[in-house]
Amino acid sequence: MALETDPSGGSEEVHTDVLAEFRQACYKARDAFYACVEKESDKKPTEIASVGLLYPAECKASRAEFVKLCRASWVKHFDRKFCQNSRVQRLLDDKDSRRGPLVLPQPYTFKPTS
């Protein structure tokens, strides 16, 4: 059986960053970064990531590791998903705090005047 060449002229180069072990390393770095962001959420965010994600300076090292181990398009995608999930969670939490106690209308009772 002869090897056929790709008619589009593309190379048969394998991108190592999409292999399973590299994806797992990327996911671990991602999880570590976002765990740091959530843990340090009470501190003022001073650093800016892609898509407007703000994070505290304490997470700079984990962010650098995340960016180093993952493709740029993946980093951007994960940042978007994190921002979207945070926004939804904030809206859900905010809705409960605005609701307040449930007040039902009370029936009027008329007292006879004497």
XYZ file of N, CA and C in Angstrom:
342
model
N 0.828 -1.170 0.000
C 0.000 0.000 0.000
C 0.875 1.237 0.000
N 0.675 2.093 -0.957
C 1.492 3.292 -1.080
C 0.878 4.422 -0.272
N 1.734 5.298 0.199
C 1.257 6.472 0.926
C 0.762 7.509 -0.057
N -0.397 7.999 0.175
C -0.923 9.040 -0.698
C -0.606 10.394 -0.083
N -0.275 11.318 -0.934
C 0.012 12.663 -0.439
C -1.274 13.470 -0.417
N -1.290 14.441 0.437
C -2.460 15.300 0.579
C -2.559 16.195 -0.656
N -3.673 16.165 -1.400
C -3.778 16.964 -2.617
C -3.800 18.473 -2.344
N -4.162 18.877 -1.146
C -4.202 20.309 -0.846
C -2.819 20.868 -0.560
N -1.824 20.010 -0.477
C -0.464 20.471 -0.252
C -0.163 20.694 1.218
N -1.070 20.295 2.110
C -0.854 20.465 3.544
C 0.206 19.510 4.058
N 0.816 19.884 5.154
C 1.847 19.016 5.718
C 1.218 18.010 6.664
N 1.928 16.957 6.953
C 1.449 15.932 7.856
C 2.001 16.150 9.257
N 2.333 17.384 9.570
C 2.898 17.734 10.868
C 1.822 17.598 11.952
N 2.184 16.981 13.051
C 1.257 16.808 14.168
C 1.520 17.920 15.168
N 0.482 18.654 15.502
C 0.617 19.704 16.508
C 0.537 19.044 17.876
N 1.633 19.124 18.612
C 1.698 18.407 19.884
C 0.782 19.006 20.939
N 0.393 20.274 20.802
C -0.432 20.886 21.840
C -1.875 20.406 21.827
N -2.266 19.622 20.856
C -3.622 19.068 20.841
C -3.655 17.597 21.268
N -2.503 17.027 21.560
C -2.470 15.647 22.035
C -2.984 15.580 23.469
N -3.427 14.402 23.870
C -4.118 14.232 25.156
C -3.314 14.738 26.347
N -2.026 14.397 26.425
C -1.261 14.797 27.621
C -1.068 16.313 27.682
N -0.945 16.958 26.538
C -0.804 18.410 26.536
C -2.131 19.100 26.844
N -3.219 18.514 26.378
C -4.544 19.059 26.727
C -4.775 18.966 28.226
N -4.402 17.822 28.814
C -4.580 17.652 30.260
C -3.758 18.681 31.037
N -2.520 18.941 30.574
C -1.683 19.955 31.228
C -2.321 21.337 31.098
N -2.889 21.601 29.934
C -3.578 22.873 29.711
C -4.772 22.995 30.650
N -5.560 21.937 30.765
C -6.746 21.975 31.626
C -6.366 22.165 33.093
N -5.282 21.540 33.528
C -4.834 21.716 34.917
C -4.406 23.152 35.167
N -3.674 23.737 34.213
C -3.238 25.128 34.357
C -4.446 26.058 34.344
N -5.425 25.773 33.486
C -6.659 26.569 33.433
C -7.388 26.519 34.761
N -7.560 25.309 35.282
C -8.285 25.145 36.540
C -7.566 25.836 37.696
N -6.239 25.760 37.699
C -5.459 26.419 38.755
C -5.626 27.935 38.674
N -5.603 28.477 37.472
C -5.753 29.931 37.319
C -7.134 30.397 37.773
N -8.185 29.734 37.297
C -9.533 30.178 37.652
C -9.841 29.926 39.125
N -9.236 28.897 39.725
C -9.385 28.683 41.169
C -8.732 29.834 41.930
N -7.591 30.280 41.440
C -6.912 31.432 42.062
C -7.766 32.682 41.937
N -8.346 32.910 40.774
C -9.192 34.083 40.556
C -10.376 34.064 41.516
N -10.998 32.913 41.680
C -12.147 32.818 42.580
C -11.731 32.943 44.041
N -10.566 32.370 44.385
C -10.083 32.440 45.766
C -9.718 33.878 46.147
N -9.140 34.601 45.213
C -8.693 35.973 45.466
C -9.730 37.003 45.022
N -10.978 36.592 44.907
C -12.005 37.491 44.366
C -12.276 38.697 45.256
N -11.920 38.611 46.546
C -12.144 39.749 47.435
C -11.111 40.853 47.238
N -10.005 40.536 46.550
C -8.968 41.543 46.296
C -9.273 42.293 45.011
N -8.745 43.499 44.926
C -9.007 44.328 43.745
C -8.252 43.779 42.532
N -8.961 43.523 41.427
C -8.272 43.035 40.227
C -7.460 44.157 39.584
N -6.198 43.866 39.312
C -5.314 44.875 38.736
C -4.771 44.470 37.373
N -4.918 43.213 37.007
C -4.376 42.717 35.743
C -5.515 42.488 34.755
N -5.216 42.680 33.474
C -6.220 42.504 32.432
C -5.810 41.341 31.542
N -6.733 40.410 31.348
C -6.505 39.274 30.454
C -7.288 39.525 29.168
N -7.392 38.494 28.349
C -8.149 38.652 27.107
C -9.625 38.827 27.413
N -10.368 39.332 26.478
C -11.814 39.584 26.519
C -12.255 40.348 27.764
N -11.374 41.180 28.324
C -11.753 42.028 29.434
C -11.782 41.370 30.792
N -11.268 40.164 30.909
C -11.227 39.484 32.202
C -10.218 40.182 33.103
N -10.653 40.562 34.285
C -9.775 41.194 35.260
C -9.438 40.189 36.346
N -8.183 40.198 36.780
C -7.777 39.270 37.840
C -6.735 39.943 38.726
N -6.623 39.498 40.001
C -5.670 40.112 40.925
C -4.230 39.731 40.604
N -3.309 40.549 41.067
C -1.885 40.329 40.797
C -1.385 39.020 41.408
N -2.048 38.528 42.452
C -1.633 37.279 43.085
C -1.753 36.090 42.134
N -2.534 36.219 41.090
C -2.747 35.117 40.138
C -1.887 35.256 38.886
N -0.933 36.167 38.914
C -0.118 36.415 37.719
C 0.686 35.184 37.299
N 1.255 34.479 38.273
C 2.085 33.308 37.946
C 1.241 32.193 37.337
N 0.066 31.949 37.911
C -0.782 30.891 37.358
C -1.325 31.295 35.987
N -1.533 32.590 35.765
C -1.975 33.055 34.443
C -0.874 32.818 33.405
N 0.371 33.116 33.786
C 1.496 32.915 32.854
C 1.625 31.437 32.488
N 1.450 30.561 33.467
C 1.514 29.120 33.205
C 0.372 28.688 32.288
N -0.810 29.211 32.541
C -1.989 28.910 31.723
C -1.764 29.334 30.272
N -1.260 30.541 30.081
C -1.018 31.062 28.725
C 0.093 30.271 28.036
N 1.085 29.843 28.811
C 2.204 29.097 28.229
C 1.769 27.700 27.772
N 0.907 27.045 28.535
C 0.554 25.658 28.232
C -0.611 25.503 27.265
N -1.379 26.558 27.036
C -2.565 26.442 26.178
C -2.419 27.315 24.928
N -3.090 26.888 23.885
C -3.139 27.706 22.670
C -3.833 29.023 22.965
N -3.461 30.053 22.237
C -4.052 31.387 22.450
C -5.560 31.365 22.210
N -6.001 30.617 21.208
C -7.440 30.549 20.933
C -8.180 29.842 22.064
N -7.525 28.877 22.715
C -8.149 28.183 23.840
C -8.243 29.111 25.043
N -7.179 29.867 25.278
C -7.160 30.810 26.407
C -8.297 31.813 26.249
N -8.441 32.337 25.058
C -9.509 33.305 24.793
C -10.881 32.658 25.005
N -11.047 31.430 24.523
C -12.309 30.712 24.686
C -12.613 30.483 26.170
N -11.617 30.004 26.923
C -11.832 29.734 28.347
C -12.131 31.020 29.109
N -11.460 32.120 28.743
C -11.740 33.409 29.388
C -13.174 33.850 29.123
N -13.619 33.690 27.884
C -15.012 34.052 27.556
C -16.003 33.219 28.366
N -15.761 31.909 28.419
C -16.660 31.022 29.167
C -16.678 31.377 30.654
N -15.512 31.693 31.218
C -15.441 32.062 32.635
C -16.212 33.347 32.894
N -16.033 34.337 32.012
C -16.762 35.611 32.166
C -18.266 35.384 32.038
N -18.664 34.577 31.086
C -20.084 34.297 30.881
C -20.672 33.579 32.093
N -19.987 32.568 32.582
C -20.478 31.835 33.752
C -20.523 32.725 34.993
N -19.528 33.598 35.143
C -19.515 34.524 36.282
C -20.683 35.493 36.201
N -20.954 35.982 34.993
C -22.055 36.926 34.808
C -23.397 36.267 35.140
N -23.591 35.054 34.665
C -24.836 34.332 34.942
C -24.974 34.083 36.435
N -23.891 33.649 37.080
C -23.947 33.388 38.515
C -24.238 34.660 39.296
N -23.632 35.770 38.880
C -23.874 37.057 39.544
C -25.338 37.464 39.391
N -25.908 37.265 38.214
C -27.318 37.593 37.999
C -28.229 36.705 38.844
N -27.902 35.434 38.930
C -28.716 34.526 39.745
C -28.624 34.888 41.221
N -27.411 35.203 41.690
C -27.240 35.591 43.091
C -27.938 36.911 43.374
N -27.848 37.846 42.437
C -28.438 39.173 42.607
C -29.953 39.086 42.635
N -30.514 38.203 41.832
C -31.970 38.052 41.776
C -32.516 37.628 43.135
N -31.827 36.702 43.813
C -32.276 36.247 45.124
C -32.181 37.358 46.168
N -31.160 38.190 46.075
C -31.012 39.241 47.079
C -32.031 40.356 46.870
N -32.486 40.548 45.660
C -33.475 41.591 45.383
C -34.896 41.150 45.725
N -35.112 39.868 45.735
C -36.465 39.358 45.888
C -37.066 39.761 47.225
N -36.340 39.605 48.304
C -36.853 39.964 49.619
C -37.890 38.968 50.101
N -38.511 39.256 51.231
C -39.511 38.333 51.754
C -40.775 38.354 50.904
N -41.428 37.264 50.898
C -42.657 37.134 50.133
C -43.790 37.766 50.938
N -44.463 38.744 50.363
C -45.550 39.442 51.046
C -46.830 39.180 50.271
N -47.770 38.590 50.952
C -49.063 38.324 50.342
C -50.043 39.414 50.755
N -50.950 39.772 49.877
C -51.926 40.794 50.266
C -52.814 40.277 51.400
N -53.032 41.130 52.361
C -53.844 40.760 53.512
C -55.302 41.182 53.257
N -56.239 40.334 53.635
C -57.644 40.717 53.450
C -57.987 41.868 54.423
N -58.809 42.757 53.918
C -59.222 43.873 54.751
C -60.297 43.417 55.724
N -60.196 43.850 56.915
C -61.238 43.587 57.889
C -61.808 44.943 58.308
N -63.079 45.064 58.188
C -63.734 46.324 58.516
C -64.303 46.217 59.916
N -63.986 47.202 60.684
C -64.544 47.254 62.036
C -65.766 48.170 62.002
N -66.783 47.727 62.608
C -67.958 48.604 62.624
C -67.680 49.831 63.479
N -68.079 50.944 62.995
C -67.904 52.185 63.762
C -69.081 52.317 64.717
N -68.806 52.770 65.901
C -69.891 52.897 66.851
C -70.422 54.297 66.940
